Tab-separated table of C-alpha atoms and ligand atoms in Angstrom:
chain	number	residue	atom	x	y	z
A	69	MET	CA	219.858	71.955	-11.779
A	70	PHE	CA	218.803	71.594	-15.321
A	71	GLU	CA	214.898	71.164	-15.887
A	72	SER	CA	215.489	67.565	-16.798
A	73	GLY	CA	218.171	66.997	-14.178
A	74	ILE	CA	217.252	63.622	-12.376
A	75	TYR	CA	216.736	63.154	-8.580
A	76	ALA	CA	215.339	60.231	-6.430
A	77	LYS	CA	213.544	60.775	-3.106
A	78	LEU	CA	215.472	58.903	-0.578
A	79	PRO	CA	213.373	56.013	1.040
A	80	ASP	CA	212.163	55.765	4.355
A	81	ASP	CA	212.647	52.114	5.145
A	82	MET	CA	216.686	52.153	4.662
A	83	PRO	CA	219.806	54.475	5.981
A	84	GLU	CA	220.525	57.203	3.818
A	85	THR	CA	224.011	55.918	3.361
A	86	LEU	CA	222.887	52.728	2.224
A	87	ALA	CA	220.561	54.080	-0.231
A	88	LEU	CA	223.418	56.525	-1.533
A	89	ALA	CA	225.852	53.557	-1.750
A	90	ALA	CA	223.566	51.656	-3.977
A	91	LEU	CA	222.297	54.758	-6.389
A	92	ASP	CA	225.844	55.229	-6.882
A	93	VAL	CA	225.871	52.597	-9.329
A	94	ALA	CA	222.047	52.306	-10.026
A	95	GLY	CA	222.397	52.379	-13.917
A	96	ALA	CA	223.914	48.900	-14.035
A	97	PRO	CA	221.341	46.990	-12.221
A	98	ALA	CA	218.572	48.953	-14.002
A	99	GLN	CA	219.953	48.290	-17.487
A	100	THR	CA	220.728	44.901	-16.586
A	101	ALA	CA	216.935	44.577	-15.571
A	102	LYS	CA	216.213	45.834	-19.287
A	103	LEU	CA	218.587	44.136	-21.381
A	104	VAL	CA	218.505	40.528	-20.118
A	105	LYS	CA	215.676	38.355	-21.045
A	106	PRO	CA	214.292	34.668	-19.925
A	107	GLY	CA	216.895	32.124	-21.213
A	108	ASP	CA	219.796	34.399	-21.714
A	109	TYR	CA	223.310	33.319	-20.712
A	110	VAL	CA	224.977	36.413	-19.161
A	111	LEU	CA	228.608	36.842	-18.475
A	112	ILE	CA	229.497	39.561	-15.594
A	113	LEU	CA	232.914	40.809	-15.765
A	114	GLY	CA	233.521	42.382	-12.041
A	115	ALA	CA	230.721	40.507	-10.591
A	116	ALA	CA	232.224	40.747	-6.951
A	117	GLY	CA	232.089	44.491	-7.114
A	118	LYS	CA	229.500	46.796	-6.002
A	119	SER	CA	227.441	47.202	-9.204
A	120	GLY	CA	228.723	43.554	-10.302
A	121	LEU	CA	226.668	42.053	-7.122
A	122	LEU	CA	223.584	44.283	-7.945
A	123	CYS	CA	223.682	43.059	-11.676
A	124	CYS	CA	223.977	39.558	-10.809
A	125	TYR	CA	221.045	39.769	-8.744
A	126	GLU	CA	218.897	41.417	-11.635
A	127	ALA	CA	220.556	39.029	-14.355
A	128	LYS	CA	219.483	35.917	-12.535
A	129	LYS	CA	216.007	37.307	-11.746
A	130	ARG	CA	215.555	38.433	-15.427
A	131	ALA	CA	217.209	35.365	-17.168
A	132	GLY	CA	215.156	32.680	-15.018
A	133	VAL	CA	215.741	28.940	-14.445
A	134	THR	CA	216.430	28.750	-18.432
A	135	GLY	CA	218.941	31.312	-18.389
A	136	LYS	CA	222.678	31.479	-16.864
A	137	VAL	CA	224.455	33.897	-14.912
A	138	ILE	CA	228.063	33.465	-15.090
A	139	GLY	CA	230.049	35.684	-12.613
A	140	PHE	CA	233.616	36.421	-13.595
A	141	ALA	CA	235.772	37.620	-10.403
A	142	ARG	CA	239.278	37.623	-9.373
A	143	PRO	CA	240.486	34.530	-7.610
A	144	GLY	CA	240.553	34.712	-3.711
A	145	LYS	CA	238.725	36.636	-1.662
A	146	SER	CA	236.377	38.265	-4.146
A	147	ALA	CA	235.426	34.917	-5.863
A	148	GLU	CA	235.132	33.397	-2.555
A	149	ARG	CA	232.681	36.200	-1.605
A	150	LEU	CA	230.614	35.793	-4.657
A	151	LYS	CA	230.374	32.219	-4.505
A	152	ALA	CA	228.893	32.448	-0.946
A	153	THR	CA	226.158	34.726	-2.221
A	154	ASN	CA	224.848	31.988	-4.588
A	155	LEU	CA	223.758	34.902	-6.985
A	156	CYS	CA	225.449	33.135	-9.760
A	157	ASP	CA	224.708	29.844	-11.449
A	158	VAL	CA	228.671	29.688	-11.720
A	159	VAL	CA	231.746	31.902	-10.657
A	160	ILE	CA	234.536	31.648	-12.738
A	161	GLU	CA	237.797	32.773	-11.268
A	162	GLY	CA	240.384	34.694	-13.471
A	163	ASP	CA	241.944	37.802	-14.753
A	164	ALA	CA	239.630	39.908	-16.910
A	165	THR	CA	242.688	41.510	-18.759
A	166	GLN	CA	242.886	38.060	-20.526
A	167	PRO	CA	240.641	37.660	-23.226
A	168	VAL	CA	241.627	34.599	-24.363
A	169	GLU	CA	241.648	32.902	-20.849
A	170	VAL	CA	238.197	34.643	-20.325
A	171	LEU	CA	236.696	33.183	-23.191
A	172	ASN	CA	237.814	29.491	-22.740
A	173	LYS	CA	236.595	29.658	-19.415
A	174	VAL	CA	233.152	30.792	-20.069
A	175	LEU	CA	233.092	28.379	-23.107
A	176	GLU	CA	234.089	25.565	-21.181
A	177	TYR	CA	231.228	26.218	-18.636
A	178	THR	CA	228.743	26.777	-21.306
A	179	GLY	CA	229.948	23.775	-23.487
A	180	GLY	CA	230.647	25.907	-26.481
A	181	ARG	CA	227.702	28.130	-26.315
A	182	TYR	CA	228.591	31.826	-26.611
A	183	VAL	CA	226.627	34.334	-24.014
A	184	ASP	CA	224.007	36.575	-25.209
A	185	ILE	CA	224.933	39.457	-23.036
A	186	ALA	CA	228.173	40.539	-21.315
A	187	ILE	CA	228.410	43.138	-18.761
A	188	ASN	CA	231.228	44.800	-17.904
A	189	VAL	CA	231.688	46.389	-14.306
A	190	VAL	CA	235.458	46.216	-13.597
A	191	ASN	CA	237.389	49.069	-12.278
A	192	ILE	CA	240.678	48.708	-14.344
A	193	PRO	CA	241.384	49.062	-17.987
A	194	ASN	CA	242.136	47.055	-20.885
A	195	THR	CA	239.098	44.171	-20.484
A	196	GLU	CA	237.223	45.523	-23.541
A	197	MET	CA	238.295	42.399	-25.410
A	198	SER	CA	237.529	40.095	-22.646
A	199	THR	CA	234.024	41.288	-22.940
A	200	ILE	CA	233.228	41.419	-26.539
A	201	LEU	CA	235.076	37.873	-27.120
A	202	PRO	CA	232.488	35.513	-25.407
A	203	VAL	CA	229.337	37.186	-26.976
A	204	ARG	CA	227.401	35.709	-29.799
A	205	ASP	CA	226.884	37.483	-32.982
A	206	ASP	CA	224.169	39.940	-32.740
A	207	GLY	CA	224.492	39.716	-29.011
A	208	ILE	CA	224.984	42.658	-26.435
A	209	VAL	CA	228.322	44.280	-24.448
A	210	TYR	CA	227.293	46.434	-21.772
A	211	PHE	CA	230.184	48.354	-20.801
A	212	PHE	CA	229.202	50.097	-17.615
A	213	SER	CA	233.188	50.556	-16.464
A	214	MET	CA	234.520	54.020	-16.801
A	215	ALA	CA	237.618	52.480	-17.242
A	216	THR	CA	236.342	51.356	-20.925
A	217	SER	CA	237.933	52.744	-24.011
A	218	PHE	CA	235.900	53.355	-27.098
A	219	THR	CA	238.718	53.025	-29.370
A	220	LYS	CA	239.700	49.667	-27.954
A	221	ALA	CA	236.206	48.392	-27.856
A	222	ALA	CA	235.044	49.747	-31.413
A	223	LEU	CA	238.432	48.645	-33.193
A	224	GLY	CA	238.714	45.582	-31.220
A	225	ALA	CA	235.300	44.454	-32.168
A	226	GLU	CA	235.995	45.114	-35.808
A	227	GLY	CA	239.482	43.602	-35.759
A	228	ILE	CA	237.994	40.029	-34.702
A	229	GLY	CA	234.632	40.631	-37.234
A	230	LYS	CA	232.386	40.324	-34.070
A	231	ASP	CA	228.885	42.046	-35.062
A	232	VAL	CA	227.706	42.731	-31.633
A	233	ASN	CA	225.554	45.774	-30.008
A	234	MET	CA	227.951	47.842	-27.781
A	235	ILE	CA	225.924	49.892	-25.132
A	236	ILE	CA	227.930	52.833	-23.180
A	237	GLY	CA	226.982	52.471	-19.603
A	238	ASN	CA	224.522	55.654	-19.181
A	239	GLY	CA	224.480	56.096	-15.582
A	240	TYR	CA	220.844	56.832	-15.921
A	241	THR	CA	217.886	54.692	-17.268
A	242	LYS	CA	214.077	55.300	-16.470
A	243	GLY	CA	213.301	53.766	-13.119
A	244	HIS	CA	216.786	53.211	-12.136
A	245	ALA	CA	216.580	54.381	-8.348
A	246	GLN	CA	213.349	52.236	-7.883
A	247	ILE	CA	215.040	49.410	-9.520
A	248	THR	CA	218.143	49.422	-7.854
A	249	LEU	CA	216.521	50.215	-4.165
A	250	GLU	CA	214.184	47.366	-4.658
A	251	VAL	CA	217.191	44.810	-4.847
A	252	LEU	CA	218.114	45.988	-1.483
A	253	ARG	CA	214.420	45.463	-0.230
A	254	GLU	CA	214.222	41.849	-2.036
A	255	SER	CA	217.654	40.545	-0.924
A	256	LYS	CA	218.472	40.508	2.822
A	257	LEU	CA	221.782	39.114	1.803
A	258	LEU	CA	222.849	41.850	-0.553
A	259	ARG	CA	221.434	44.397	2.094
A	260	GLU	CA	223.600	42.844	4.708
A	261	ILE	CA	226.643	42.818	2.206
A	262	PHE	CA	225.988	46.429	1.412
A	263	GLU	CA	225.670	47.499	4.960
A	264	THR	CA	229.172	45.716	5.824
A	265	ILE	CA	231.308	46.867	2.924
A	266	TYR	CA	230.090	49.728	1.289
A	267	VAL	CA	228.168	51.898	3.944
B	784	NAP	N1	228.760	54.036	-15.892
B	784	NAP	C1	228.493	55.018	-15.191
B	784	NAP	O1	227.627	55.461	-15.176
B	784	NAP	C2	229.136	54.560	-13.951
B	784	NAP	C3	228.576	55.082	-12.483
B	784	NAP	C4	229.190	54.429	-11.453
B	784	NAP	C5	230.345	53.920	-11.590
B	784	NAP	N2	230.952	53.497	-12.625
B	784	NAP	C6	232.037	52.538	-12.878
B	784	NAP	O2	231.591	51.071	-12.798
B	784	NAP	C7	232.783	50.452	-12.437
B	784	NAP	C8	232.594	49.651	-11.262
B	784	NAP	O3	232.372	50.288	-10.012
B	784	NAP	P1	232.032	49.473	-8.799
B	784	NAP	O4	231.769	50.643	-7.748
B	784	NAP	O5	231.230	48.173	-8.778
B	784	NAP	O6	233.741	49.043	-8.255
B	784	NAP	P2	234.144	47.933	-7.530
B	784	NAP	O7	232.999	47.668	-6.337
B	784	NAP	O8	235.558	48.541	-7.071
B	784	NAP	O9	234.138	46.392	-8.511
B	784	NAP	C9	234.933	46.503	-9.420
B	784	NAP	C10	234.924	44.851	-9.477
B	784	NAP	O10	236.212	44.638	-10.454
B	784	NAP	C11	237.065	43.563	-10.143
B	784	NAP	N3	238.428	43.533	-10.840
B	784	NAP	C12	239.308	44.508	-10.845
B	784	NAP	N4	240.358	43.718	-11.580
B	784	NAP	C13	239.762	42.706	-12.144
B	784	NAP	C14	240.602	41.810	-12.963
B	784	NAP	N5	241.755	41.764	-13.606
B	784	NAP	N6	239.790	40.547	-13.295
B	784	NAP	C15	238.357	40.156	-12.679
B	784	NAP	N7	238.062	41.326	-12.159
B	784	NAP	C16	238.752	42.436	-11.540
B	784	NAP	C17	237.318	43.843	-8.434
B	784	NAP	O11	237.791	43.016	-7.806
B	784	NAP	P3	238.273	42.946	-6.283
B	784	NAP	O12	237.102	42.826	-5.676
B	784	NAP	O13	239.337	41.654	-6.135
B	784	NAP	O14	238.981	44.103	-6.425
B	784	NAP	C18	236.004	44.274	-8.126
B	784	NAP	O15	235.275	43.276	-7.761
B	784	NAP	C19	233.900	51.394	-12.284
B	784	NAP	O16	234.566	51.404	-13.224
B	784	NAP	C20	233.229	52.737	-12.203
B	784	NAP	O17	233.924	53.954	-12.560
B	784	NAP	C21	230.209	53.831	-14.072
């Protein structure tokens, strides 16, 4: 182990398997907690997945009542599961590989306002432009997905003249384990979902 290598003490108040399932994606909700500010409009692509659910919870907590959390999920079981959580202000159903479709659906919901932050937690390639397109100039694009192509994101943003700050989803940010495990303590619902699906 490197001297700077990270570790987290497993908590006493939840099963090890549950804690490990959440810690696997701890960077995403922790970064969300740090990036989202009160009043922000936040788009989350892949919102019904493991990291997506944690990000939705943190985004709503940080954006507050004046902000909006827009969860984007595949139609069917995923979208229905996400809707049932009430974690998002709206759940938009669609295909995250279709940038124009994503943009139009987001703008239809916001009444033409571009989002302040878009978070990509999908598990498939070719979703870079769907993440970049709905973000306002000087907004933030956070790519947590490992399927993200640096080339597609960088050249795609240039191609459409989008001046946004793009962040590579570092798996680590200070306090990532504490922030993520706390979500499972605060939200009984998310804990139940995690125990049912991911443990
Ligand atoms: N940066 C890091 O340090 C780090 C660490 C861990 C993981 N990751 C990455 O983070 C990503 C998410 O991980 P996860 O564990 O949260 O994955 P997950 O639970 O599989 O969630 C991914 C979500 O993306 C959705 N999705 C797939 N195709 C879609 C489409 N065309 N349109 C809309 N939604 C779509 C899936 O929908 P369905 O529910 O319908 O399948 C699923 O809900 C992965 O790429 C993973 O490799 C990164």
